[in-house]
Coordinates of C-alpha atoms in Angstrom, one line a residue:
M1 CA 69.7 60.6 6.3
K2 CA 69.5 63.8 4.1
Y3 CA 66.4 66.1 4.8
N4 CA 65.3 69.6 3.9
Q5 CA 66.8 69.0 0.4
L6 CA 64.3 71.4 -1.2
S7 CA 64.1 74.8 -1.2
P8 CA 61.3 77.6 -2.1
M9 CA 63.4 79.1 -4.9
K10 CA 64.2 75.4 -6.0
L11 CA 60.7 74.2 -6.2
K12 CA 59.7 76.9 -8.6
S13 CA 62.4 75.5 -11.2
L14 CA 61.7 71.8 -10.9
P15 CA 60.6 70.2 -13.8
A16 CA 57.3 67.6 -13.6
G17 CA 58.1 64.6 -11.7
K18 CA 58.7 63.4 -7.8
H19 CA 60.9 65.5 -5.8
G20 CA 62.0 64.4 -2.2
D21 CA 62.7 66.5 0.5
G22 CA 63.9 63.7 2.8
R23 CA 62.4 61.6 5.7
G24 CA 59.0 60.6 3.3
L25 CA 58.1 64.2 2.2
M26 CA 57.8 64.4 -1.5
L27 CA 56.6 67.0 -3.9
V28 CA 55.0 65.4 -6.9
K29 CA 54.6 67.9 -9.8
S30 CA 52.1 67.5 -12.4
R31 CA 53.7 70.5 -14.4
R32 CA 56.3 73.1 -13.6
E33 CA 53.8 75.5 -12.1
A34 CA 51.6 72.9 -9.8
G35 CA 52.0 69.8 -7.9
K36 CA 51.0 68.1 -4.5
W37 CA 52.6 67.2 -1.2
I38 CA 52.6 63.8 0.0
F39 CA 54.1 62.0 3.0
R40 CA 55.2 58.5 2.2
Y41 CA 55.6 55.9 5.5
S42 CA 55.1 52.5 6.8
T43 CA 51.7 51.5 8.8
P44 CA 52.7 50.8 12.6
G45 CA 52.6 46.8 12.9
T46 CA 52.0 45.9 9.6
K47 CA 54.7 47.9 7.6
R48 CA 52.5 48.5 4.7
R49 CA 53.4 51.5 2.4
R50 CA 51.2 54.4 2.4
E51 CA 51.2 58.1 1.0
M52 CA 49.3 60.6 2.9
G53 CA 48.2 63.9 1.0
L54 CA 49.2 67.1 2.5
G55 CA 47.7 69.5 0.1
R56 CA 48.6 71.2 -3.2
W57 CA 51.6 73.4 -4.1
P58 CA 52.1 76.3 -4.1
D59 CA 48.8 76.8 -2.2
V60 CA 50.7 74.9 0.7
S61 CA 54.1 76.1 1.1
L62 CA 57.4 74.1 1.9
A63 CA 57.3 75.3 5.4
E64 CA 53.8 74.3 5.9
A65 CA 54.2 70.7 4.2
R66 CA 57.3 70.2 6.5
A67 CA 55.2 71.2 9.6
A68 CA 52.4 68.8 8.3
A69 CA 54.8 66.0 7.9
D70 CA 56.4 66.5 11.2
E71 CA 52.9 66.0 12.8
A72 CA 52.5 62.8 11.0
R73 CA 55.5 61.5 12.3
A74 CA 54.6 62.4 15.8
V75 CA 51.4 60.4 15.3
L76 CA 53.4 57.4 13.8
R77 CA 55.7 57.4 16.9
T78 CA 52.5 56.5 19.1
G79 CA 51.7 53.8 17.1
I80 CA 48.7 55.3 15.3
D81 CA 48.2 55.4 11.4
P82 CA 48.1 59.3 10.7
I83 CA 45.7 58.7 7.8
A84 CA 43.5 56.6 10.1
K85 CA 43.7 59.4 12.7
R86 CA 42.8 62.1 10.1
T87 CA 40.0 60.1 8.9
A88 CA 38.5 59.5 12.3
A89 CA 38.8 63.4 13.0
K90 CA 37.1 64.2 10.0
A91 CA 34.3 61.6 10.6
K92 CA 33.6 63.3 14.0
Q93 CA 33.3 66.7 12.2
T94 CA 30.9 65.7 9.7
G95 CA 29.0 63.0 11.6
L96 CA 29.7 59.8 9.7
T97 CA 26.3 58.2 8.8
V98 CA 25.3 54.7 8.8
A99 CA 25.5 54.5 5.1
A100 CA 28.8 56.1 4.8
A101 CA 30.3 53.5 7.5
I102 CA 28.8 50.6 5.7
D103 CA 30.7 51.6 2.5
G104 CA 33.7 51.9 4.3
C105 CA 33.3 48.8 5.9
F106 CA 32.7 47.1 2.5
T107 CA 35.7 49.0 1.0
A108 CA 38.0 47.6 3.7
R109 CA 36.6 43.9 3.4
Q110 CA 36.5 43.8 -0.4
A111 CA 39.6 41.8 -0.9
E112 CA 38.5 38.9 1.4
L113 CA 35.2 38.7 -0.3
K114 CA 34.6 36.4 -3.3
G115 CA 34.8 38.2 -6.8
D116 CA 35.9 41.5 -4.7
G117 CA 32.2 41.5 -3.5
Q118 CA 31.1 42.5 -7.0
A119 CA 28.3 40.2 -6.6
G120 CA 26.5 42.4 -4.1
R121 CA 25.8 39.7 -1.7
W122 CA 27.5 41.2 1.3
L123 CA 25.7 44.6 0.9
S124 CA 22.3 43.0 -0.1
P125 CA 20.9 42.4 3.4
L126 CA 22.0 45.9 4.4
Q127 CA 20.6 47.7 1.2
G128 CA 17.5 45.8 1.7
H129 CA 16.7 46.3 5.3
I130 CA 19.0 48.6 7.0
I131 CA 20.3 51.6 4.7
P132 CA 16.6 52.5 3.8
Q133 CA 15.6 53.2 7.3
L134 CA 18.8 54.2 9.0
G135 CA 21.2 55.4 6.4
T136 CA 21.3 58.9 7.3
T137 CA 21.7 58.0 11.0
P138 CA 25.0 59.0 12.4
I139 CA 26.7 55.8 13.4
E140 CA 27.6 56.9 16.7
Q141 CA 23.8 57.2 17.6
L142 CA 22.9 53.6 16.5
D143 CA 21.6 51.6 19.5
Q144 CA 19.7 48.3 20.1
H145 CA 16.5 50.2 20.1
T146 CA 16.9 51.5 16.9
L147 CA 18.1 48.4 15.6
K148 CA 15.2 46.3 17.0
D149 CA 12.6 48.4 15.6
T150 CA 14.3 48.2 12.1
I151 CA 14.7 44.5 12.2
E152 CA 11.8 43.3 14.0
P153 CA 9.4 43.2 10.9
I154 CA 11.5 40.5 9.4
W155 CA 12.9 38.8 12.5
H156 CA 10.7 36.0 11.9
Q157 CA 9.5 36.1 8.5
K158 CA 13.0 36.5 7.0
P159 CA 15.3 35.0 9.7
E160 CA 18.2 34.3 7.6
A161 CA 18.3 38.0 5.9
A162 CA 17.8 39.6 9.3
L163 CA 20.8 37.6 10.6
K164 CA 22.9 38.6 7.9
A165 CA 22.0 42.3 8.3
L166 CA 22.5 42.3 12.0
N167 CA 25.9 40.5 11.9
R168 CA 26.9 43.1 9.1
V169 CA 25.9 46.0 11.1
G170 CA 28.2 44.3 14.0
L171 CA 31.3 44.5 11.6
T172 CA 30.4 48.0 10.5
L173 CA 30.4 49.1 14.1
K174 CA 33.8 47.5 14.5
H175 CA 35.1 49.5 11.6
A176 CA 33.7 52.7 13.0
A177 CA 35.3 52.0 16.4
A178 CA 38.9 51.4 14.5
L179 CA 38.3 54.9 13.1
G180 CA 38.2 56.3 16.6
L181 CA 34.4 56.9 16.7
D182 CA 32.3 56.5 19.9
V183 CA 30.0 53.4 18.7
D184 CA 28.4 50.8 20.9
L185 CA 30.0 47.5 19.9
Q186 CA 27.3 45.8 21.9
A187 CA 24.4 46.9 20.0
V188 CA 23.9 44.0 17.7
A189 CA 24.1 41.6 20.6
K190 CA 21.5 43.6 22.7
T191 CA 19.4 43.7 19.9
K192 CA 19.3 40.2 19.5
A193 CA 18.5 39.7 23.3
L194 CA 15.5 42.2 22.7
L195 CA 14.1 40.4 19.6
G196 CA 14.3 37.0 21.2
K197 CA 14.7 33.5 19.7
Q198 CA 13.7 33.2 16.0
R199 CA 10.7 31.0 14.6
R200 CA 12.2 29.1 11.9
T201 CA 9.9 27.1 9.8
V202 CA 11.6 24.0 8.3
R203 CA 10.4 23.4 4.6
H204 CA 11.9 20.1 3.3
I205 CA 12.6 19.9 -0.6
P206 CA 9.9 17.7 -2.2
S207 CA 11.3 14.2 -3.0
M208 CA 10.3 11.3 -5.3
P209 CA 9.7 7.6 -4.2
Y210 CA 12.9 5.6 -5.4
Q211 CA 10.3 3.2 -7.2
E212 CA 9.4 6.0 -9.5
V213 CA 12.8 7.3 -10.7
P214 CA 13.4 4.9 -13.5
A215 CA 10.1 5.7 -15.3
F216 CA 10.8 9.5 -14.6
Y217 CA 14.3 9.2 -16.0
A218 CA 13.0 7.7 -19.2
W219 CA 10.5 10.3 -19.5
L220 CA 13.1 13.1 -18.9
S221 CA 15.4 11.5 -21.7
T222 CA 12.6 12.3 -24.4
Q223 CA 12.6 15.9 -23.4
E224 CA 14.7 18.4 -25.4
T225 CA 14.3 21.6 -23.0
I226 CA 17.3 23.2 -21.3
A227 CA 15.7 22.6 -18.1
A228 CA 15.6 18.8 -18.9
L229 CA 19.2 18.6 -20.0

């Protein structure tokens, strides 16, 4: 396999387009004077093709790009996705918030949601009951006590919304754990234990005695409203 096909002098004369150095390292030039370095690779396990940005050229030199690509290859040899590792490191530095973790989890799950999640049903319980209170909290600080205080006001009054919110927080914690963050994956289960069993009030849908249905249908047929139709 050929590699180190580029040289500092050659880079300056290359036209706009994609130019490979070998072993996945590539310079993508938007114009003769500027471009960006990318590293192409297949993710461990899934073999999905990904492109990792390594910086802009000429700010990042050829030697620096090769060194960064070598680091990414070393990470791949350990069975870890280098983009995921870099994202986790950045999250640790910046302190990934609950709101940002929810956004990342939603983005990762969009493809399996109906209509790509555009209806907002997946996010709705979180936007209504979690993000306003906990959105700015670092995800690594989220625990059962914080969740209990947040969910308790709706635990019995809005049981379905409360459960959906908690369950989606659980998925968000798993997403954060996959990024390499130190989160408590049992926080949701502990929260449910602290809250106890929900009180659910069963409300039956009003019904009509079957003897009255013919007369009702006859009356309904005389109505011309959209609801009647």
